[in-house]
Amino acid sequence: MKTRHAASRRSGRATVRQLRRGLLAGLMACAAHGSLWAQADSPLQQDVREAVLRVPVAVLDAFGREVSGELPVTLFRPEGAGPHPLVIISHGRNTETRASYPRQRFESAARFFLRKGFVVAVPLRLGYGELASRGDPEDSIACNSPRYAPAVTAAAQQIIKVAKYLAAEAFVDPNRLVLVGQSVGGISTLAAAALRPPGLVAAINFAGGHGGSPVNHRGEPCQSAQLDRLYARMGALNAGSGSADGDGADASADATTPPPLRQTSPPRAATPTLWVYTENDHYFSPRHSGNWAQMYRQAGGVADYRLLPAIGDDGHKLFSAANDVWQPMVDAFLAPLGFAQPGLLQPPAASRFAALDDESALPVRSAAALDGYRRFLASKPPRAYVLNKSGQWGYASGDDAMSRALSFCQRRSGKPCDFYAVNEDVVWKDNQ
């Protein structure tokens, strides 16, 4: 085992030296698989077959120092043996709170992709939570002279290592991979797509970028011209029209300056990417996100850029706070790519089972279920109330209310629940 890990580190260093001046075009060599199922740090939800696994990785930070560890990866699996397509969801970054990050889950997004038939993997990367003390390879170092390329390269390597690890499992289809990321996870998702991992079908970037601060320079990332060049470099690599050249430049150099592009092999079709931003993103203003998409496209990449109206108090949070907005958009983007199964929940048709305010008609008559229904009635739409005849129930209001209500009802026992009422209508039927 020591020999394999040593070989992995040597291979990783060689890869990084080769592409330090641009974006890496290779991966760290694989470490041996460990045990797939590891002990979880919190109760797991049975209805989505939630589990936690550990994936060993090793990357280099901006100074060329190795950072390694086992990433805790939350895994959700749909019903059936598969093989199923795989989606990897990558989290964002808060420099001040990164050491307190919990195991990542993105439950609403995970359930959306599960409904589409995906296995869902959500890694916690090096530099965050329980792994923070090992080093911070995604640190861009300084606002006046940031080193974005090493930061997003380290994140991209980890994303692809998780993909490669899971591709060896029988329940995963290695030829149908989709990458999704938010904020720093968004730009890192595009970086991973630029490395063209096996089986990649599409990448989705929510509010992606680096070097932003809503307090110190709202909407204006540090040294945005460097990000312009980096996005252009990723577009060229993703399109297959560029190569990563270089002789291992010193890590203190400007790691975002791309090497000259040159054709090394017949180009493959560029991977489709969807970019979702908002008018009121406190980290990256539309002026910058629109320019990044333009630079990416001009270099040969395919970017479907969507600028949404203001969402909440900070549109940068749209991936977690506006599922009802982005889910239909992602459904439409993925359908022509071979993922036509809908992930968006549509409200069932109204039934004539009972009037909405008729509490006596509830099929489950426990005091707790009745109290929950009264709270449902007191909430504002969007809202949903679900139950089953075994006595489980749940309700939710606000964004993604239908999916969240189901998860509250089903998560402990794993037994399916059905909608009793959605918004202003009872939808329960006599034969349920």
Short mmCIF file of C-alpha atoms in Angstrom, two decimals:
data_model
loop_
_atom_site.label_atom_id
_atom_site.label_comp_id
_atom_site.label_asym_id
_atom_site.label_seq_id
_atom_site.Cartn_x
_atom_site.Cartn_y
_atom_site.Cartn_z
CA MET A 1 0.00 0.00 0.00
CA LYS A 2 2.83 2.43 0.78
CA THR A 3 4.27 1.83 -2.67
CA ARG A 4 0.95 2.63 -4.34
CA HIS A 5 0.52 5.86 -2.39
CA ALA A 6 4.08 6.93 -3.17
CA ALA A 7 3.47 6.31 -6.86
CA SER A 8 0.26 8.31 -6.63
CA ARG A 9 2.07 11.30 -5.14
CA ARG A 10 4.87 11.22 -7.73
CA SER A 11 2.35 11.03 -10.56
CA GLY A 12 0.33 13.89 -9.07
CA ARG A 13 3.35 16.17 -8.75
CA ALA A 14 4.35 15.51 -12.35
CA THR A 15 0.85 16.36 -13.55
CA VAL A 16 0.75 19.63 -11.64
CA ARG A 17 4.24 20.65 -12.80
CA GLN A 18 3.21 20.06 -16.39
CA LEU A 19 0.20 22.38 -16.22
CA ARG A 20 0.96 24.84 -13.44
CA ARG A 21 0.92 27.81 -15.83
CA GLY A 22 -2.62 27.08 -16.93
CA LEU A 23 -5.26 24.63 -15.91
CA LEU A 24 -4.28 21.03 -15.21
CA ALA A 25 -5.21 18.54 -17.89
CA GLY A 26 -4.74 15.40 -15.87
CA LEU A 27 -5.50 13.75 -12.56
CA MET A 28 -3.59 12.49 -9.62
CA ALA A 29 -2.97 8.77 -9.98
CA CYS A 30 -5.60 6.66 -8.27
CA ALA A 31 -5.13 5.52 -4.72
CA ALA A 32 -6.46 2.12 -3.73
CA HIS A 33 -10.15 1.87 -2.99
CA GLY A 34 -11.04 1.80 0.65
CA SER A 35 -14.28 0.51 2.13
CA LEU A 36 -17.28 1.93 0.29
CA TRP A 37 -19.55 2.32 3.30
CA ALA A 38 -18.15 4.30 6.21
CA GLN A 39 -19.76 5.19 9.52
CA ALA A 40 -21.92 8.28 9.21
CA ASP A 41 -21.83 11.27 11.56
CA SER A 42 -25.62 11.72 11.66
CA PRO A 43 -28.74 9.61 11.10
CA LEU A 44 -29.09 8.58 7.48
CA GLN A 45 -32.33 8.87 5.55
CA GLN A 46 -33.61 5.48 4.50
CA ASP A 47 -35.96 6.59 1.73
CA VAL A 48 -33.07 7.93 -0.36
CA ARG A 49 -30.64 5.15 0.62
CA GLU A 50 -28.27 7.71 2.10
CA ALA A 51 -24.76 6.55 2.97
CA VAL A 52 -21.34 8.07 3.61
CA LEU A 53 -18.15 6.92 1.95
CA ARG A 54 -14.52 8.04 2.15
CA VAL A 55 -12.46 8.79 -0.94
CA PRO A 56 -8.67 9.26 -0.57
CA VAL A 57 -7.21 12.22 -2.49
CA ALA A 58 -3.96 14.17 -2.68
CA VAL A 59 -3.53 17.57 -4.35
CA LEU A 60 -1.08 20.47 -4.31
CA ASP A 61 -1.80 23.95 -2.97
CA ALA A 62 -0.66 27.23 -4.52
CA PHE A 63 2.83 26.79 -3.02
CA GLY A 64 3.30 23.27 -4.31
CA ARG A 65 2.70 21.62 -0.95
CA GLU A 66 0.79 18.36 -0.89
CA VAL A 67 -2.53 18.27 0.94
CA SER A 68 -4.14 14.88 1.35
CA GLY A 69 -6.98 13.17 3.19
CA GLU A 70 -10.12 11.11 2.80
CA LEU A 71 -13.08 13.12 1.59
CA PRO A 72 -16.39 12.35 3.32
CA VAL A 73 -18.84 11.92 0.46
CA THR A 74 -22.58 11.81 1.07
CA LEU A 75 -24.16 9.35 -1.32
CA PHE A 76 -27.82 9.06 -2.31
CA ARG A 77 -29.05 6.19 -4.48
CA PRO A 78 -32.28 5.69 -6.41
CA GLU A 79 -34.19 2.43 -6.33
CA GLY A 80 -32.92 -0.42 -8.46
CA ALA A 81 -29.57 -2.02 -9.09
CA GLY A 82 -28.66 0.30 -11.94
CA PRO A 83 -26.34 1.16 -13.44
CA HIS A 84 -27.53 4.73 -12.88
CA PRO A 85 -26.07 8.01 -14.15
CA LEU A 86 -23.96 9.91 -11.63
CA VAL A 87 -24.15 13.54 -10.59
CA ILE A 88 -21.54 15.16 -8.32
CA ILE A 89 -22.60 18.32 -6.45
CA SER A 90 -19.77 20.62 -5.30
CA HIS A 91 -20.15 23.11 -2.47
CA GLY A 92 -19.03 26.72 -2.28
CA ARG A 93 -16.56 28.48 0.00
CA ASN A 94 -16.72 30.78 2.99
CA THR A 95 -13.17 31.49 4.12
CA GLU A 96 -14.22 32.57 7.61
CA THR A 97 -16.39 29.54 8.39
CA ARG A 98 -14.80 26.82 6.25
CA ALA A 99 -13.40 24.99 9.31
CA SER A 100 -16.91 24.46 10.69
CA TYR A 101 -18.47 23.04 7.52
CA PRO A 102 -20.54 19.91 8.24
CA ARG A 103 -20.81 16.91 5.96
CA GLN A 104 -22.38 18.29 2.77
CA ARG A 105 -25.79 17.05 1.59
CA PHE A 106 -27.76 19.60 -0.53
CA GLU A 107 -30.86 17.51 0.17
CA SER A 108 -33.36 19.37 -2.03
CA ALA A 109 -31.04 19.24 -5.04
CA ALA A 110 -30.15 15.63 -4.27
CA ARG A 111 -33.80 14.58 -4.24
CA PHE A 112 -34.39 16.39 -7.54
CA PHE A 113 -31.59 14.43 -9.21
CA LEU A 114 -32.72 11.20 -7.57
CA ARG A 115 -36.12 11.66 -9.19
CA LYS A 116 -34.28 11.94 -12.49
CA GLY A 117 -32.64 8.57 -11.81
CA PHE A 118 -29.18 9.75 -10.76
CA VAL A 119 -26.86 8.46 -8.09
CA VAL A 120 -25.95 11.66 -6.21
CA ALA A 121 -22.54 12.24 -4.61
CA VAL A 122 -21.81 15.32 -2.48
CA PRO A 123 -18.17 15.54 -1.34
CA LEU A 124 -16.74 17.72 1.41
CA ARG A 125 -13.41 18.82 -0.06
CA LEU A 126 -9.98 19.34 1.48
CA GLY A 127 -9.73 22.57 3.44
CA TYR A 128 -13.23 22.38 4.93
CA GLY A 129 -14.84 21.00 8.07
CA GLU A 130 -13.10 17.97 9.52
CA LEU A 131 -10.40 18.27 6.82
CA ALA A 132 -9.61 21.97 7.41
CA SER A 133 -6.57 21.29 9.59
CA ARG A 134 -4.84 19.38 6.79
CA GLY A 135 -4.41 22.51 4.68
CA ASP A 136 -6.41 24.74 2.39
CA PRO A 137 -5.59 24.01 -1.26
CA GLU A 138 -8.45 26.23 -2.50
CA ASP A 139 -7.07 29.40 -0.91
CA SER A 140 -6.44 32.04 -3.58
CA ILE A 141 -3.82 33.59 -1.22
CA ALA A 142 -4.21 37.39 -1.68
CA CYS A 143 -6.76 39.75 -3.20
CA ASN A 144 -4.11 41.95 -4.85
CA SER A 145 -2.39 38.94 -6.46
CA PRO A 146 -4.71 35.93 -6.34
CA ARG A 147 -3.74 32.47 -7.52
CA TYR A 148 -6.99 31.18 -8.87
CA ALA A 149 -5.76 28.40 -11.15
CA PRO A 150 -4.11 26.28 -8.43
CA ALA A 151 -7.19 26.73 -6.23
CA VAL A 152 -9.75 25.59 -8.81
CA THR A 153 -7.38 22.91 -10.13
CA ALA A 154 -7.13 21.35 -6.66
CA ALA A 155 -10.91 21.37 -6.36
CA ALA A 156 -11.35 19.94 -9.87
CA GLN A 157 -8.95 17.10 -9.13
CA GLN A 158 -10.99 16.13 -6.09
CA ILE A 159 -14.26 16.22 -8.03
CA ILE A 160 -12.87 13.96 -10.73
CA LYS A 161 -11.30 11.61 -8.20
CA VAL A 162 -14.74 11.10 -6.64
CA ALA A 163 -16.17 10.46 -10.11
CA LYS A 164 -13.45 7.93 -10.89
CA TYR A 165 -13.92 6.20 -7.54
CA LEU A 166 -17.67 5.79 -8.05
CA ALA A 167 -17.38 4.83 -11.72
CA ALA A 168 -15.93 1.51 -10.52
CA GLU A 169 -19.15 0.67 -8.65
CA ALA A 170 -21.68 -1.63 -10.34
CA PHE A 171 -24.60 0.70 -9.58
CA VAL A 172 -22.99 3.63 -11.48
CA ASP A 173 -22.98 4.05 -15.26
CA PRO A 174 -19.42 5.31 -15.99
CA ASN A 175 -20.56 6.79 -19.31
CA ARG A 176 -23.17 9.19 -17.90
CA LEU A 177 -21.61 11.78 -15.62
CA VAL A 178 -23.01 15.24 -14.84
CA LEU A 179 -21.14 17.78 -12.69
CA VAL A 180 -22.91 20.50 -10.69
CA GLY A 181 -21.41 23.17 -8.45
CA GLN A 182 -22.24 26.36 -6.59
CA SER A 183 -19.98 29.43 -6.18
CA VAL A 184 -16.37 28.19 -5.85
CA GLY A 185 -17.88 24.78 -6.50
CA GLY A 186 -19.33 26.23 -9.72
CA ILE A 187 -16.04 27.46 -11.17
CA SER A 188 -14.40 24.24 -9.96
CA THR A 189 -17.08 22.25 -11.79
CA LEU A 190 -16.18 24.07 -15.00
CA ALA A 191 -12.52 23.38 -14.30
CA ALA A 192 -13.28 19.70 -13.86
CA ALA A 193 -15.26 19.74 -17.12
CA ALA A 194 -12.26 21.33 -18.84
CA LEU A 195 -10.23 18.27 -17.84
CA ARG A 196 -12.69 16.15 -19.84
CA PRO A 197 -13.19 13.27 -17.36
CA PRO A 198 -14.42 9.98 -18.81
CA GLY A 199 -18.17 9.78 -19.28
CA LEU A 200 -18.82 13.51 -18.86
CA VAL A 201 -22.10 14.54 -20.48
CA ALA A 202 -22.76 18.02 -19.05
CA ALA A 203 -21.73 20.53 -16.38
CA ILE A 204 -23.91 23.02 -14.52
CA ASN A 205 -22.46 26.12 -12.86
CA PHE A 206 -24.52 28.00 -10.28
CA ALA A 207 -23.11 31.45 -9.44
CA GLY A 208 -19.56 30.23 -10.05
CA GLY A 209 -16.49 32.33 -9.29
CA HIS A 210 -13.73 32.97 -6.80
CA GLY A 211 -12.32 35.91 -4.88
CA GLY A 212 -15.60 37.61 -4.04
CA SER A 213 -16.64 39.41 -0.86
CA PRO A 214 -20.11 40.87 -0.27
CA VAL A 215 -18.67 42.99 2.55
CA ASN A 216 -15.37 44.32 1.23
CA HIS A 217 -16.14 44.61 -2.49
CA ARG A 218 -19.71 43.60 -3.25
CA GLY A 219 -20.14 42.15 -6.71
CA GLU A 220 -16.49 42.78 -7.62
CA PRO A 221 -14.15 39.77 -7.36
CA CYS A 222 -10.46 40.31 -6.74
CA GLN A 223 -8.48 40.93 -9.93
CA SER A 224 -11.31 40.00 -12.29
CA ALA A 225 -9.02 40.13 -15.35
CA GLN A 226 -7.30 37.00 -14.06
CA LEU A 227 -10.65 35.25 -13.86
CA ASP A 228 -11.39 36.37 -17.43
CA ARG A 229 -8.26 34.59 -18.63
CA LEU A 230 -8.97 31.52 -16.55
CA TYR A 231 -12.52 31.14 -17.90
CA ALA A 232 -11.17 31.54 -21.44
CA ARG A 233 -8.60 28.86 -20.74
CA MET A 234 -11.27 26.49 -19.43
CA GLY A 235 -13.44 27.12 -22.48
CA ALA A 236 -10.56 26.25 -24.80
CA LEU A 237 -9.70 23.06 -22.93
CA ASN A 238 -13.32 22.01 -22.68
CA ALA A 239 -13.71 22.45 -26.42
CA GLY A 240 -10.65 20.31 -27.06
CA SER A 241 -8.97 23.19 -28.88
CA GLY A 242 -6.18 23.82 -26.40
CA SER A 243 -3.44 21.94 -24.63
CA ALA A 244 -1.78 22.53 -21.29
CA ASP A 245 1.80 23.39 -22.05
CA GLY A 246 4.55 24.30 -19.65
CA ASP A 247 7.70 23.16 -17.89
CA GLY A 248 6.66 23.35 -14.28
CA ALA A 249 6.81 27.08 -13.62
CA ASP A 250 7.40 28.19 -10.07
CA ALA A 251 4.25 28.24 -7.94
CA SER A 252 4.83 31.89 -7.08
CA ALA A 253 4.31 32.90 -10.71
CA ASP A 254 1.00 34.14 -12.09
CA ALA A 255 -0.70 30.76 -12.29
CA THR A 256 -3.71 32.15 -14.15
CA THR A 257 -1.81 33.17 -17.29
CA PRO A 258 -2.69 30.54 -19.89
CA PRO A 259 -0.01 29.04 -22.08
CA PRO A 260 -0.27 29.43 -25.85
CA LEU A 261 -3.09 27.32 -27.24
CA ARG A 262 -2.12 24.67 -29.74
CA GLN A 263 -3.95 21.81 -31.40
CA THR A 264 -2.61 18.44 -30.25
CA SER A 265 -5.33 16.10 -31.52
CA PRO A 266 -8.59 16.28 -33.43
CA PRO A 267 -11.00 18.22 -31.16
CA ARG A 268 -13.92 16.49 -29.54
CA ALA A 269 -17.28 18.18 -29.29
CA ALA A 270 -17.36 20.65 -26.43
CA THR A 271 -19.26 19.54 -23.34
CA PRO A 272 -22.55 21.46 -22.91
CA THR A 273 -22.56 23.69 -19.83
CA LEU A 274 -25.36 25.62 -18.16
CA TRP A 275 -24.49 28.81 -16.22
CA VAL A 276 -27.08 30.24 -13.82
CA TYR A 277 -26.55 33.66 -12.19
CA THR A 278 -28.80 36.39 -10.78
CA GLU A 279 -29.08 40.16 -11.02
CA ASN A 280 -28.45 40.58 -7.28
CA ASP A 281 -25.48 38.26 -6.74
CA HIS A 282 -23.49 39.93 -3.96
CA TYR A 283 -20.27 38.14 -4.96
CA PHE A 284 -20.23 38.32 -8.75
CA SER A 285 -22.18 41.03 -10.54
CA PRO A 286 -23.81 40.36 -13.94
CA ARG A 287 -21.09 42.44 -15.58
CA HIS A 288 -18.52 39.85 -14.57
CA SER A 289 -20.54 36.65 -14.96
CA GLY A 290 -21.70 37.69 -18.42
CA ASN A 291 -18.14 38.53 -19.45
CA TRP A 292 -16.89 35.15 -18.17
CA ALA A 293 -19.47 33.33 -20.26
CA GLN A 294 -18.48 35.36 -23.30
CA MET A 295 -14.79 34.61 -22.79
CA TYR A 296 -15.58 30.92 -22.35
CA ARG A 297 -17.60 30.82 -25.57
CA GLN A 298 -15.10 32.82 -27.60
CA ALA A 299 -12.45 30.24 -26.67
CA GLY A 300 -14.62 27.44 -28.02
CA GLY A 301 -16.58 26.33 -24.99
CA VAL A 302 -20.36 25.86 -25.03
CA ALA A 303 -22.05 27.97 -22.36
CA ASP A 304 -25.81 28.43 -21.98
CA TYR A 305 -25.75 31.56 -19.79
CA ARG A 306 -28.92 32.45 -17.86
CA LEU A 307 -29.19 35.69 -15.90
CA LEU A 308 -32.18 35.49 -13.56
CA PRO A 309 -33.97 38.40 -11.85
CA ALA A 310 -33.12 39.19 -8.25
CA ILE A 311 -33.74 36.30 -5.86
CA GLY A 312 -34.15 36.97 -2.14
CA ASP A 313 -31.67 39.23 -0.38
CA ASP A 314 -28.68 37.75 -2.22
CA GLY A 315 -29.07 35.84 -5.47
CA HIS A 316 -25.74 34.11 -4.85
CA LYS A 317 -27.74 31.69 -2.69
CA LEU A 318 -30.02 30.61 -5.52
CA PHE A 319 -28.91 26.97 -5.62
CA SER A 320 -30.05 26.34 -2.05
CA ALA A 321 -32.81 28.94 -1.77
CA ALA A 322 -34.55 28.86 -5.16
CA ASN A 323 -35.09 25.22 -6.13
CA ASP A 324 -38.48 26.07 -7.59
CA VAL A 325 -36.73 28.45 -9.99
CA TRP A 326 -33.77 26.41 -11.20
CA GLN A 327 -35.18 22.87 -11.22
CA PRO A 328 -37.41 23.33 -14.31
CA MET A 329 -34.48 25.04 -16.05
CA VAL A 330 -32.18 22.09 -15.35
CA ASP A 331 -34.88 19.61 -16.40
CA ALA A 332 -35.11 21.38 -19.77
CA PHE A 333 -31.32 21.58 -20.16
CA LEU A 334 -30.71 17.90 -19.45
CA ALA A 335 -33.67 16.42 -21.37
CA PRO A 336 -32.07 16.54 -24.86
CA LEU A 337 -28.83 15.11 -23.41
CA GLY A 338 -30.48 11.81 -22.54
CA PHE A 339 -31.96 12.65 -19.12
CA ALA A 340 -35.61 13.17 -19.97
CA GLN A 341 -37.02 11.74 -16.73
CA PRO A 342 -38.41 14.78 -14.87
CA GLY A 343 -37.00 15.77 -11.52
CA LEU A 344 -39.48 18.57 -10.91
CA LEU A 345 -42.48 17.62 -8.79
CA GLN A 346 -45.80 18.73 -10.25
CA PRO A 347 -48.77 19.28 -7.89
CA PRO A 348 -51.34 16.47 -8.20
CA ALA A 349 -54.77 17.38 -9.47
CA ALA A 350 -57.34 18.45 -6.91
CA SER A 351 -59.68 15.72 -5.70
CA ARG A 352 -63.10 15.80 -4.11
CA PHE A 353 -62.02 13.81 -1.09
CA ALA A 354 -62.70 16.63 1.38
CA ALA A 355 -62.70 20.36 1.87
CA LEU A 356 -59.28 21.82 2.66
CA ASP A 357 -60.30 22.97 6.15
CA ASP A 358 -62.09 19.73 7.09
CA GLU A 359 -59.71 18.35 9.71
CA SER A 360 -61.98 15.40 10.43
CA ALA A 361 -61.31 13.94 6.98
CA LEU A 362 -57.63 13.26 7.61
CA PRO A 363 -56.94 9.53 7.04
CA VAL A 364 -54.48 9.59 9.97
CA ARG A 365 -56.07 10.70 13.21
CA SER A 366 -53.12 11.05 15.58
CA ALA A 367 -52.82 14.24 17.61
CA ALA A 368 -49.43 14.96 16.07
CA ALA A 369 -50.72 14.56 12.50
CA LEU A 370 -53.67 16.84 13.27
CA ASP A 371 -51.40 19.46 14.81
CA GLY A 372 -49.17 19.32 11.74
CA TYR A 373 -52.13 19.79 9.45
CA ARG A 374 -53.24 22.84 11.38
CA ARG A 375 -49.77 24.31 10.96
CA PHE A 376 -49.98 23.54 7.25
CA LEU A 377 -53.30 25.43 7.05
CA ALA A 378 -51.77 28.40 8.86
CA SER A 379 -48.82 28.63 6.44
CA LYS A 380 -48.75 30.43 3.09
CA PRO A 381 -48.38 28.77 -0.31
CA PRO A 382 -46.35 27.18 -1.69
CA ARG A 383 -47.11 24.50 0.88
CA ALA A 384 -47.68 20.76 1.04
CA TYR A 385 -48.94 18.18 3.53
CA VAL A 386 -48.20 14.46 3.12
CA LEU A 387 -48.94 11.28 5.07
CA ASN A 388 -49.29 7.55 4.88
CA LYS A 389 -51.60 5.08 6.58
CA SER A 390 -48.80 3.87 8.84
CA GLY A 391 -49.07 7.16 10.72
CA GLN A 392 -46.14 9.11 9.26
CA TRP A 393 -46.83 12.65 8.11
CA GLY A 394 -44.98 15.81 7.15
CA TYR A 395 -45.58 19.32 5.91
CA ALA A 396 -43.50 22.15 4.50
CA SER A 397 -43.99 25.63 3.10
CA GLY A 398 -41.84 27.89 0.95
CA ASP A 399 -39.24 26.88 -1.62
CA ASP A 400 -39.31 23.20 -2.63
CA ALA A 401 -42.25 22.59 -0.28
CA MET A 402 -43.49 19.40 -1.95
CA SER A 403 -40.14 17.63 -1.91
CA ARG A 404 -39.33 18.74 1.63
CA ALA A 405 -42.70 17.58 2.93
CA LEU A 406 -42.10 14.13 1.45
CA SER A 407 -38.63 13.94 2.99
CA PHE A 408 -39.96 14.87 6.45
CA CYS A 409 -42.51 12.05 6.20
CA GLN A 410 -40.32 9.34 4.69
CA ARG A 411 -36.84 9.92 6.04
CA ARG A 412 -37.01 7.81 9.21
CA SER A 413 -38.95 4.72 8.16
CA GLY A 414 -38.33 4.81 4.43
CA LYS A 415 -42.01 4.03 3.83
CA PRO A 416 -43.56 6.04 0.97
CA CYS A 417 -45.91 8.90 1.70
CA ASP A 418 -48.52 10.55 -0.51
CA PHE A 419 -49.73 14.10 -0.86
CA TYR A 420 -52.89 14.92 1.05
CA ALA A 421 -53.01 18.66 0.29
CA VAL A 422 -50.95 21.02 -1.87
CA ASN A 423 -51.38 24.78 -1.76
CA GLU A 424 -55.18 25.35 -1.72
CA ASP A 425 -56.34 21.88 -2.74
CA VAL A 426 -56.89 18.48 -1.17
CA VAL A 427 -55.41 15.97 -3.61
CA TRP A 428 -55.87 12.74 -1.65
CA LYS A 429 -57.93 10.02 -3.33
CA ASP A 430 -60.15 7.40 -1.68
CA ASN A 431 -58.02 4.49 -2.88
CA GLN A 432 -54.75 5.76 -1.46
#
